[in-house]
């Protein structure tokens, strides 16, 4: 059983700093960072591969601290004070991290903006946030610098030397208006890029308490190296990589691209120990590994799969990880041998994928959370994981319950604890809708809890399909069955109504076939490919999956897409298709 008793508190060390380095129950984000500098001295802090020829650059914790102090004093000299907003958008970089910490050190509220949005969408978010200063990457710098806005524009790129974040300095020492733990730290926008933006307000207590409490289910060390590959403006990477690293003195390697060659280089040269990703990343990585194994021939393929089963049996029964030695060559070839832990979040992962990584010797776990919960509220302990679960919630430091559970025990998940957000920015009515009378936040996710506090997710409440027989079908569970299918690039399941009068829903799959399928069939997608062949292949794949589904959950309609559905920057399909 994992360390879940009340006495196991990884943040116990904070007591020696309490009253001296911070005054509240939890330190603020800047106070947490400064405590880490005191504890771990000259350890590497920020690393990227932006040197000459893609060489490695590293800043130590004291070096980052100095850059943060310089920029924070400049912000204060520019008139930024407690409660003012400072916005930032750009690809993952040490400069992005420095701006984040400096803004908070000056008492400001940081507003991270998705760098993948179009300029007009960014403007819409900024019109709501109303920052005084906006730091922007080189891709969008010219657009904002040439425009007429109420906020001043500065750069995350050294190519704009005069406005470059690292070159900004106050002419004299300026006192900082330091924040307190219950002050607002960040506004994260989850929607509304073209309409009314919904901004999640997170306090310093939200972010810091979640960083430390999450460690009650997973130990992280100052020797760890985290890979910031997913967009850092997203709550998942911001917390699980950026803030978690800074809480314990770990190193952050900033990745800017998911291009395979760059990914492989940074995994290898960065000696990454903690890889956090979304299902798409881990599915692609695993598909490549399995393809390489299969290419060695049927005998080798069969032997390796036997060894995989033995490895998993030993790990679950005796707690001994023999996979790392058995599959050392395979893991080294994929540049993931240095990994200590891999964590999947941001969406459901197929149990088969979860299982194979563990068989190969990677301590691979799932986590769960939402932007509104800072975001982590459940993690699978590596010494007591359950492949069917997204994790064990963090009792006794938070509460979780199931609302309006049906006969199957499934209902809406609700939580209460120090990591739950303050509310939606300037949206009191929307805020009231998501809280129960006794203060629990309604997540909008459906699931159930087992006796050990492990959460099993069924899907989003708004995506649930109700069939003619009154059965509830969860699209995500069906989609998961296709995660290792290399012939399908995207599959999204929704309900459709065959009989307009009865309004009963059946199951439709929207499918975008992969380039691999077209290549295997000798077809060119762009040159009027023989869609009959493609249709037949997809029908066979769906028919095979349908055999393992309950009759009421089987796909009865297939729609092939000419273009892929739009995805978020965390590689999830935006479910804004026809319902």
XYZ file of C-alpha atoms in Angstrom:
579
model
C 0.000 0.000 0.000
C 1.238 3.482 -0.786
C 2.137 6.087 1.832
C -1.314 7.566 2.420
C -1.444 7.919 6.201
C -1.795 11.331 7.764
C 1.765 11.307 9.155
C 3.394 11.058 5.716
C 3.838 14.693 4.716
C 6.588 15.349 2.145
C 6.336 19.057 2.988
C 7.298 18.537 6.651
C 10.619 20.302 5.952
C 8.689 23.579 5.542
C 8.434 23.828 9.356
C 12.072 24.967 9.597
C 11.283 27.874 7.253
C 7.879 28.748 8.732
C 7.825 32.172 10.378
C 11.142 33.113 8.778
C 10.742 32.624 5.051
C 6.946 32.551 4.934
C 4.111 33.415 7.298
C 1.049 31.488 6.094
C -0.030 27.867 6.126
C 1.608 27.458 2.720
C 4.348 29.588 1.123
C 3.520 31.639 -1.945
C 5.015 30.513 -5.259
C 7.969 32.975 -4.991
C 8.542 31.993 -1.344
C 8.513 28.299 -2.327
C 11.083 28.994 -5.061
C 13.356 30.968 -2.734
C 13.197 28.213 -0.106
C 14.234 25.697 -2.767
C 17.249 27.867 -3.694
C 18.287 27.872 -0.035
C 17.929 24.086 0.160
C 19.639 23.060 -3.056
C 22.093 25.812 -3.977
C 23.776 25.548 -7.368
C 21.748 22.691 -8.844
C 20.599 23.004 -12.491
C 17.216 24.714 -12.756
C 16.306 25.716 -16.353
C 17.725 23.921 -19.405
C 17.009 24.288 -23.104
C 18.660 23.294 -26.381
C 18.720 26.734 -27.976
C 22.503 27.167 -28.014
C 24.623 27.166 -31.197
C 23.741 24.118 -33.302
C 21.066 23.074 -30.835
C 23.543 22.823 -27.958
C 22.485 22.604 -24.337
C 22.122 25.712 -22.139
C 21.584 25.466 -18.390
C 20.872 28.043 -15.693
C 21.395 27.139 -12.031
C 18.826 27.908 -9.330
C 20.755 31.007 -8.089
C 21.120 32.251 -11.686
C 17.382 31.936 -12.271
C 16.717 33.582 -8.913
C 18.835 36.577 -9.955
C 17.033 36.922 -13.302
C 13.658 36.679 -11.548
C 14.652 39.367 -9.020
C 15.915 41.692 -11.766
C 12.744 41.360 -13.828
C 10.456 41.618 -10.774
C 12.142 44.882 -9.739
C 11.777 46.196 -13.284
C 8.062 45.331 -13.213
C 7.710 47.194 -9.902
C 9.621 50.159 -11.382
C 7.130 50.115 -14.274
C 4.336 50.510 -11.740
C 3.190 46.884 -11.487
C 1.762 46.271 -8.035
C -0.354 43.724 -6.214
C -3.318 42.537 -8.277
C -2.158 43.968 -11.624
C -2.167 41.498 -14.500
C 0.916 40.482 -16.486
C 0.232 38.279 -19.512
C 2.656 35.932 -21.266
C 2.432 33.817 -24.404
C 5.068 31.776 -26.197
C 6.577 28.363 -26.672
C 8.154 26.673 -23.660
C 11.330 28.478 -22.634
C 13.380 29.566 -19.608
C 12.269 33.135 -20.385
C 8.619 32.063 -20.045
C 9.383 30.553 -16.634
C 11.289 33.650 -15.538
C 8.401 35.958 -16.482
C 5.967 33.728 -14.576
C 8.053 33.855 -11.371
C 8.928 37.544 -11.709
C 5.315 38.613 -12.184
C 4.291 36.730 -9.045
C 7.292 38.100 -7.120
C 6.082 41.622 -7.937
C 2.644 40.749 -6.535
C 1.016 40.618 -9.965
C -1.434 38.054 -11.342
C 0.055 36.125 -14.248
C -2.163 35.346 -17.260
C -0.619 32.594 -19.408
C -2.063 32.580 -22.934
C -2.083 29.642 -25.355
C 0.645 30.380 -27.930
C -1.180 28.235 -30.506
C -4.119 30.647 -30.769
C -4.540 33.091 -33.621
C -3.733 36.732 -32.893
C -7.400 37.793 -32.805
C -8.180 35.027 -30.306
C -5.294 36.173 -28.110
C -6.594 39.749 -28.285
C -10.016 38.546 -27.131
C -8.480 36.915 -24.038
C -6.349 39.970 -23.309
C -9.393 42.240 -23.558
C -10.837 40.265 -20.655
C -7.621 39.925 -18.619
C -6.658 43.601 -19.199
C -2.959 43.230 -18.403
C -0.619 46.189 -18.037
C 2.285 44.335 -19.642
C 2.327 41.524 -22.192
C 5.356 39.323 -22.905
C 5.165 37.631 -26.288
C 7.277 35.196 -28.318
C 8.853 36.207 -31.632
C 6.088 34.634 -33.771
C 3.484 37.158 -32.615
C 5.760 39.982 -31.516
C 5.426 42.126 -34.664
C 1.624 41.885 -34.692
C 1.296 43.185 -31.150
C 4.156 45.674 -31.312
C 2.658 47.325 -34.394
C -0.885 47.367 -32.994
C -2.565 49.898 -30.730
C -3.258 48.232 -27.383
C -3.667 49.402 -23.804
C -0.802 47.171 -22.641
C 2.944 47.467 -23.247
C 4.622 44.774 -25.337
C 7.883 43.036 -24.419
C 9.646 39.994 -25.804
C 10.619 36.478 -24.733
C 13.128 36.342 -27.597
C 16.705 37.715 -27.557
C 16.140 38.740 -31.204
C 14.295 41.786 -29.838
C 17.146 42.893 -27.596
C 15.740 46.150 -26.229
C 12.461 44.574 -25.155
C 13.955 41.160 -24.258
C 12.857 39.936 -20.811
C 16.411 39.160 -19.668
C 17.641 42.662 -20.639
C 15.030 44.599 -18.667
C 16.368 46.139 -15.471
C 15.291 48.905 -13.099
C 17.754 51.814 -12.675
C 17.728 51.276 -8.910
C 16.697 48.779 -6.245
C 12.910 48.698 -5.967
C 10.948 47.269 -3.062
C 8.547 44.502 -4.116
C 4.944 44.328 -2.953
C 5.098 40.612 -2.150
C 1.918 38.535 -2.418
C 0.261 36.544 0.375
C -0.858 32.934 0.096
C -4.562 33.694 -0.469
C -3.853 36.314 -3.120
C -4.734 35.553 -6.705
C -1.689 34.113 -8.534
C -2.928 33.188 -12.010
C -5.876 33.372 -14.362
C -5.951 30.419 -16.763
C -8.352 30.648 -19.683
C -10.075 27.362 -20.539
C -12.473 28.572 -23.240
C -13.963 31.614 -24.906
C -11.341 32.383 -27.515
C -14.083 33.732 -29.785
C -16.833 34.501 -27.267
C -16.793 35.292 -23.574
C -13.583 33.890 -22.069
C -13.812 31.713 -18.967
C -10.843 32.436 -16.724
C -10.008 30.093 -13.841
C -8.702 32.029 -10.834
C -5.999 30.175 -8.897
C -4.399 31.485 -5.700
C -0.864 30.927 -4.450
C -2.308 28.510 -1.889
C -4.078 26.562 -4.655
C -0.886 26.076 -6.669
C 1.582 25.444 -3.843
C -0.638 23.175 -1.736
C -1.365 21.033 -4.783
C 2.338 20.779 -5.647
C 3.233 19.414 -2.226
C 0.107 17.337 -1.558
C 0.542 15.503 -4.881
C 3.886 14.275 -3.548
C 2.011 12.263 -0.913
C 1.312 9.795 -3.739
C 4.558 10.133 -5.680
C 8.011 10.965 -4.384
C 10.056 13.354 -6.522
C 13.657 14.334 -5.863
C 16.153 17.111 -6.512
C 17.983 14.653 -8.780
C 15.000 14.376 -11.136
C 14.948 15.957 -14.588
C 11.480 16.957 -15.821
C 10.728 17.398 -19.517
C 8.463 20.379 -20.274
C 7.311 19.157 -23.680
C 3.591 19.909 -23.539
C 2.581 23.611 -23.597
C 3.519 25.166 -20.278
C 0.585 27.611 -20.317
C -1.690 24.607 -19.718
C -2.465 23.844 -16.062
C -1.190 20.247 -16.408
C 2.376 21.145 -17.460
C 2.444 24.331 -15.396
C 1.811 22.370 -12.217
C 3.072 18.834 -12.838
C 6.335 19.940 -14.462
C 7.092 23.581 -13.727
C 5.847 24.148 -10.169
C 6.516 20.576 -8.992
C 10.149 20.858 -10.145
C 10.634 24.174 -8.380
C 9.154 22.751 -5.172
C 11.901 20.140 -4.799
C 14.970 21.453 -6.627
C 14.586 19.351 -9.777
C 15.770 20.405 -13.243
C 13.377 21.482 -16.019
C 14.287 20.765 -19.645
C 12.210 22.963 -21.946
C 11.035 21.304 -25.158
C 9.590 23.447 -27.951
C 8.568 20.840 -30.491
C 7.132 17.331 -30.752
C 9.142 16.688 -33.936
C 10.462 13.145 -33.517
C 14.134 13.980 -34.200
C 14.153 16.821 -31.680
C 12.188 14.817 -29.123
C 14.661 11.918 -29.333
C 17.645 14.268 -29.024
C 16.279 16.048 -25.953
C 15.209 12.822 -24.235
C 18.710 11.395 -24.700
C 20.901 14.436 -24.041
C 18.654 15.787 -21.302
C 18.754 12.441 -19.453
C 15.080 12.902 -18.634
C 13.811 11.012 -15.560
C 10.241 12.382 -15.434
C 8.221 12.367 -18.655
C 4.731 13.812 -18.478
C 2.563 13.509 -21.533
C -0.883 13.009 -23.010
C -2.265 9.784 -24.540
C -1.324 10.796 -28.097
C 2.363 11.183 -27.173
C 2.600 7.858 -25.350
C 0.575 6.032 -28.003
C 2.885 7.244 -30.777
C 6.001 6.402 -28.786
C 4.727 2.915 -28.010
C 3.526 2.297 -31.580
C 7.066 2.975 -32.783
C 8.556 0.583 -30.227
C 6.104 -2.224 -31.069
C 6.652 -1.699 -34.788
C 10.394 -2.178 -34.268
C 9.825 -5.364 -32.263
C 7.454 -6.780 -34.874
C 10.003 -6.090 -37.619
C 12.417 -8.537 -35.964
C 10.219 -11.430 -37.060
C 7.439 -13.600 -35.592
C 9.679 -15.697 -33.308
C 11.406 -12.725 -31.675
C 8.055 -10.910 -31.441
C 6.457 -13.896 -29.683
C 9.378 -14.317 -27.242
C 9.356 -10.620 -26.327
C 5.615 -10.673 -25.629
C 6.068 -13.715 -23.371
C 8.793 -11.838 -21.477
C 6.508 -8.785 -21.231
C 3.839 -10.887 -19.519
C 6.390 -12.402 -17.128
C 7.759 -8.939 -16.285
C 4.299 -7.612 -15.420
C 3.456 -10.688 -13.321
C 6.657 -10.279 -11.267
C 6.127 -6.551 -10.833
C 2.524 -6.841 -9.623
C 3.045 -9.939 -7.455
C 6.442 -9.204 -5.902
C 6.941 -5.473 -6.513
C 10.193 -6.184 -8.388
C 10.885 -4.331 -11.636
C 12.756 -6.748 -13.917
C 11.542 -5.102 -17.122
C 14.184 -2.355 -17.035
C 16.907 -5.007 -17.363
C 15.040 -7.345 -19.707
C 14.225 -4.584 -22.184
C 17.256 -2.328 -21.688
C 18.161 -2.408 -25.401
C 14.597 -1.559 -26.468
C 14.334 1.324 -23.999
C 17.734 2.720 -24.961
C 16.836 2.662 -28.630
C 13.703 4.687 -27.812
C 15.812 7.047 -25.620
C 13.617 6.418 -22.577
C 15.960 4.185 -20.551
C 16.779 7.114 -18.224
C 13.104 7.527 -17.303
C 12.241 6.911 -13.672
C 8.540 7.662 -14.027
C 6.188 8.436 -16.906
C 2.852 10.080 -16.130
C -0.117 10.345 -18.472
C -2.750 13.011 -17.958
C -5.001 15.295 -19.958
C -7.249 12.448 -21.105
C -7.983 8.742 -20.673
C -5.346 6.203 -21.675
C -6.125 2.658 -22.794
C -5.360 0.044 -20.124
C -3.356 -1.951 -22.688
C -0.960 0.971 -23.210
C -0.599 1.530 -19.460
C 0.189 -2.176 -19.013
C 2.829 -2.482 -21.757
C 4.905 0.436 -20.455
C 4.950 -1.151 -17.006
C 5.863 -4.501 -18.564
C 8.867 -2.855 -20.211
C 10.093 -1.603 -16.844
C 8.878 2.003 -16.952
C 7.020 3.038 -13.791
C 4.096 4.368 -15.774
C 1.087 5.860 -14.001
C -1.959 7.964 -14.714
C -3.114 11.100 -12.994
C -6.295 13.145 -12.999
C -7.270 16.740 -12.521
C -8.836 19.855 -13.985
C -7.669 23.432 -14.407
C -10.111 24.351 -11.621
C -8.271 22.027 -9.196
C -4.768 23.395 -9.849
C -4.997 20.719 -11.466
C -3.832 17.436 -9.825
C -6.308 15.658 -7.526
C -5.476 11.980 -8.121
C -2.327 9.979 -8.858
C -1.540 6.288 -9.108
C 1.176 5.437 -6.553
C 3.892 3.512 -8.417
C 4.061 0.865 -5.680
C 0.304 0.205 -5.714
C -1.027 1.235 -9.112
C -4.243 0.099 -10.747
C -4.270 0.147 -14.537
C -8.028 0.700 -14.683
C -7.784 3.818 -12.482
C -6.664 7.406 -13.123
C -5.319 7.484 -9.575
C -5.952 7.598 -5.870
C -7.273 10.887 -4.591
C -5.302 12.778 -1.954
C -7.063 11.895 1.289
C -6.894 13.047 4.046
C -5.861 16.447 2.658
C -8.857 16.731 0.328
C -12.306 15.208 -0.085
C -13.871 13.489 -3.084
C -17.373 12.092 -3.489
C -19.758 10.838 -6.181
C -22.953 12.806 -6.742
C -26.238 11.196 -7.829
C -24.730 7.762 -8.437
C -26.763 5.360 -10.558
C -27.201 1.623 -10.085
C -23.725 1.085 -11.508
C -22.241 3.414 -8.894
C -21.329 5.994 -11.543
C -22.105 9.629 -10.880
C -20.530 13.067 -11.117
C -17.215 13.462 -9.292
C -17.089 16.342 -6.791
C -14.101 17.569 -4.758
C -13.270 19.933 -1.918
C -9.820 20.981 -0.730
C -7.082 23.665 -0.690
C -6.318 23.174 -4.406
C -9.857 24.014 -5.581
C -10.021 27.318 -7.456
C -11.407 30.627 -6.250
C -13.928 30.964 -9.086
C -14.273 32.087 -12.687
C -12.918 35.559 -13.384
C -15.755 38.120 -13.334
C -18.344 35.303 -13.645
C -20.085 34.907 -10.276
C -23.114 33.122 -11.768
C -20.965 30.595 -13.640
C -18.964 30.051 -10.447
C -22.100 29.380 -8.386
C -23.269 26.734 -10.885
C -20.240 24.492 -10.334
C -20.331 24.393 -6.531
C -22.674 22.418 -4.299
C -24.332 23.975 -1.258
C -21.663 22.393 0.984
C -18.764 23.760 -1.080
C -17.813 20.826 -3.317
C -16.679 21.610 -6.856
C -18.599 19.624 -9.474
C -16.028 18.422 -11.998
C -18.406 17.492 -14.817
C -16.681 14.095 -15.016
C -18.489 10.821 -14.412
C -16.921 7.962 -12.494
C -16.830 5.907 -9.322
C -14.522 5.316 -6.349
C -13.324 1.988 -4.990
C -12.740 1.238 -1.294
C -9.126 2.451 -1.437
C -10.020 5.837 -2.898
C -9.027 5.037 -6.475
C -11.017 6.903 -9.107
C -12.366 5.097 -12.176
C -13.500 7.536 -14.868
C -16.337 6.848 -17.299
C -16.310 10.107 -19.285
C -17.536 13.672 -19.373
C -21.142 14.146 -18.278
C -21.884 16.374 -21.275
C -20.574 13.704 -23.707
C -22.644 10.821 -22.342
C -24.941 9.062 -24.833
C -28.279 7.554 -23.725
C -29.393 4.642 -25.913
C -32.909 3.403 -26.711
C -32.719 0.917 -23.856
C -31.850 3.666 -21.390
C -28.222 2.563 -21.203
C -25.481 5.137 -20.616
C -22.610 4.988 -23.106
C -19.377 6.902 -22.541
C -17.620 7.881 -25.804
C -14.180 7.939 -24.199
C -14.402 4.239 -23.266
C -15.086 3.297 -26.899
C -12.377 5.597 -28.250
C -9.832 4.040 -25.893
C -10.223 0.693 -27.658
C -8.631 2.210 -30.791
C -5.599 3.859 -29.150
C -3.030 1.386 -30.513
C -4.564 1.184 -33.993
C -2.007 2.752 -36.355
C -4.510 2.784 -39.234
C -6.631 5.406 -37.459
C -5.251 8.880 -36.812
C -8.359 10.200 -35.027
C -11.552 8.618 -33.780
C -14.277 10.544 -32.020
C -17.486 8.902 -30.861
C -20.820 10.696 -30.566
C -24.507 9.926 -30.459
C -26.744 10.278 -33.488
C -30.508 10.068 -33.804
C -31.856 7.619 -36.395
C -35.498 8.062 -35.399
C -36.258 11.769 -35.001
C -39.494 11.082 -33.118
C -38.089 8.747 -30.467
C -34.913 10.828 -30.066
C -33.048 7.685 -28.966
C -29.346 7.837 -29.712
C -27.140 5.315 -31.446
C -23.361 5.313 -31.724
C -21.469 7.052 -34.510
C -17.697 7.077 -35.013
C -16.061 9.997 -36.814
C -12.804 8.596 -38.180
C -9.823 10.236 -39.860
C -7.705 7.409 -41.371
C -3.939 7.588 -40.908
C -1.291 8.097 -43.543
C -0.024 4.612 -42.589
C -3.276 3.066 -43.838
C -3.086 4.844 -47.192
C 0.574 3.804 -47.580
C -0.219 0.176 -46.723
C -2.975 0.147 -49.350
C -0.718 1.851 -51.898
C -3.023 4.871 -52.099
C -2.481 8.625 -52.092
C -4.913 10.551 -49.906
C -4.628 13.681 -52.041
C -5.145 12.014 -55.440
C -8.725 10.745 -55.352
C -7.825 7.603 -53.432
C -10.037 4.526 -53.775
C -12.235 5.184 -50.758
C -13.964 1.813 -51.103
C -10.721 0.145 -50.050
C -10.252 2.573 -47.159
C -13.878 2.147 -46.064
C -13.561 -1.627 -46.058
C -10.387 -1.544 -43.946
C -11.972 0.819 -41.419
C -15.164 -1.284 -41.291
C -13.092 -4.359 -40.458
C -11.243 -2.529 -37.661
C -14.512 -1.242 -36.173
C -16.146 -4.677 -36.471
C -13.255 -6.224 -34.516
C -13.611 -3.673 -31.705
C -17.421 -4.008 -31.720
C -17.053 -7.694 -30.797
C -15.635 -6.703 -27.407
C -18.263 -4.033 -26.690
C -21.664 -4.480 -25.091
C -24.393 -4.674 -27.784
C -25.845 -1.293 -26.787
C -22.398 0.372 -27.038
C -21.467 -0.903 -30.490
C -20.723 1.529 -33.299
C -23.535 1.448 -35.852
C -22.469 4.323 -38.099
C -19.038 5.214 -39.499
C -18.285 8.625 -40.962
C -14.903 9.033 -42.651
C -13.480 12.540 -42.397
C -11.660 14.285 -45.228
C -9.824 16.529 -42.761
C -8.802 15.922 -39.140
C -10.849 17.459 -36.358
C -9.369 20.475 -34.595
C -7.257 19.628 -31.560
C -6.213 21.515 -28.442
C -2.546 22.193 -27.690
C -2.617 19.180 -25.345
C -3.613 17.034 -28.321
C -7.245 16.408 -27.409
C -9.960 16.647 -30.046
C -12.191 19.674 -29.573
C -15.682 18.224 -29.320
C -17.333 21.065 -31.190
C -18.510 18.891 -34.082
C -22.145 18.347 -35.104
C -24.117 16.681 -32.303
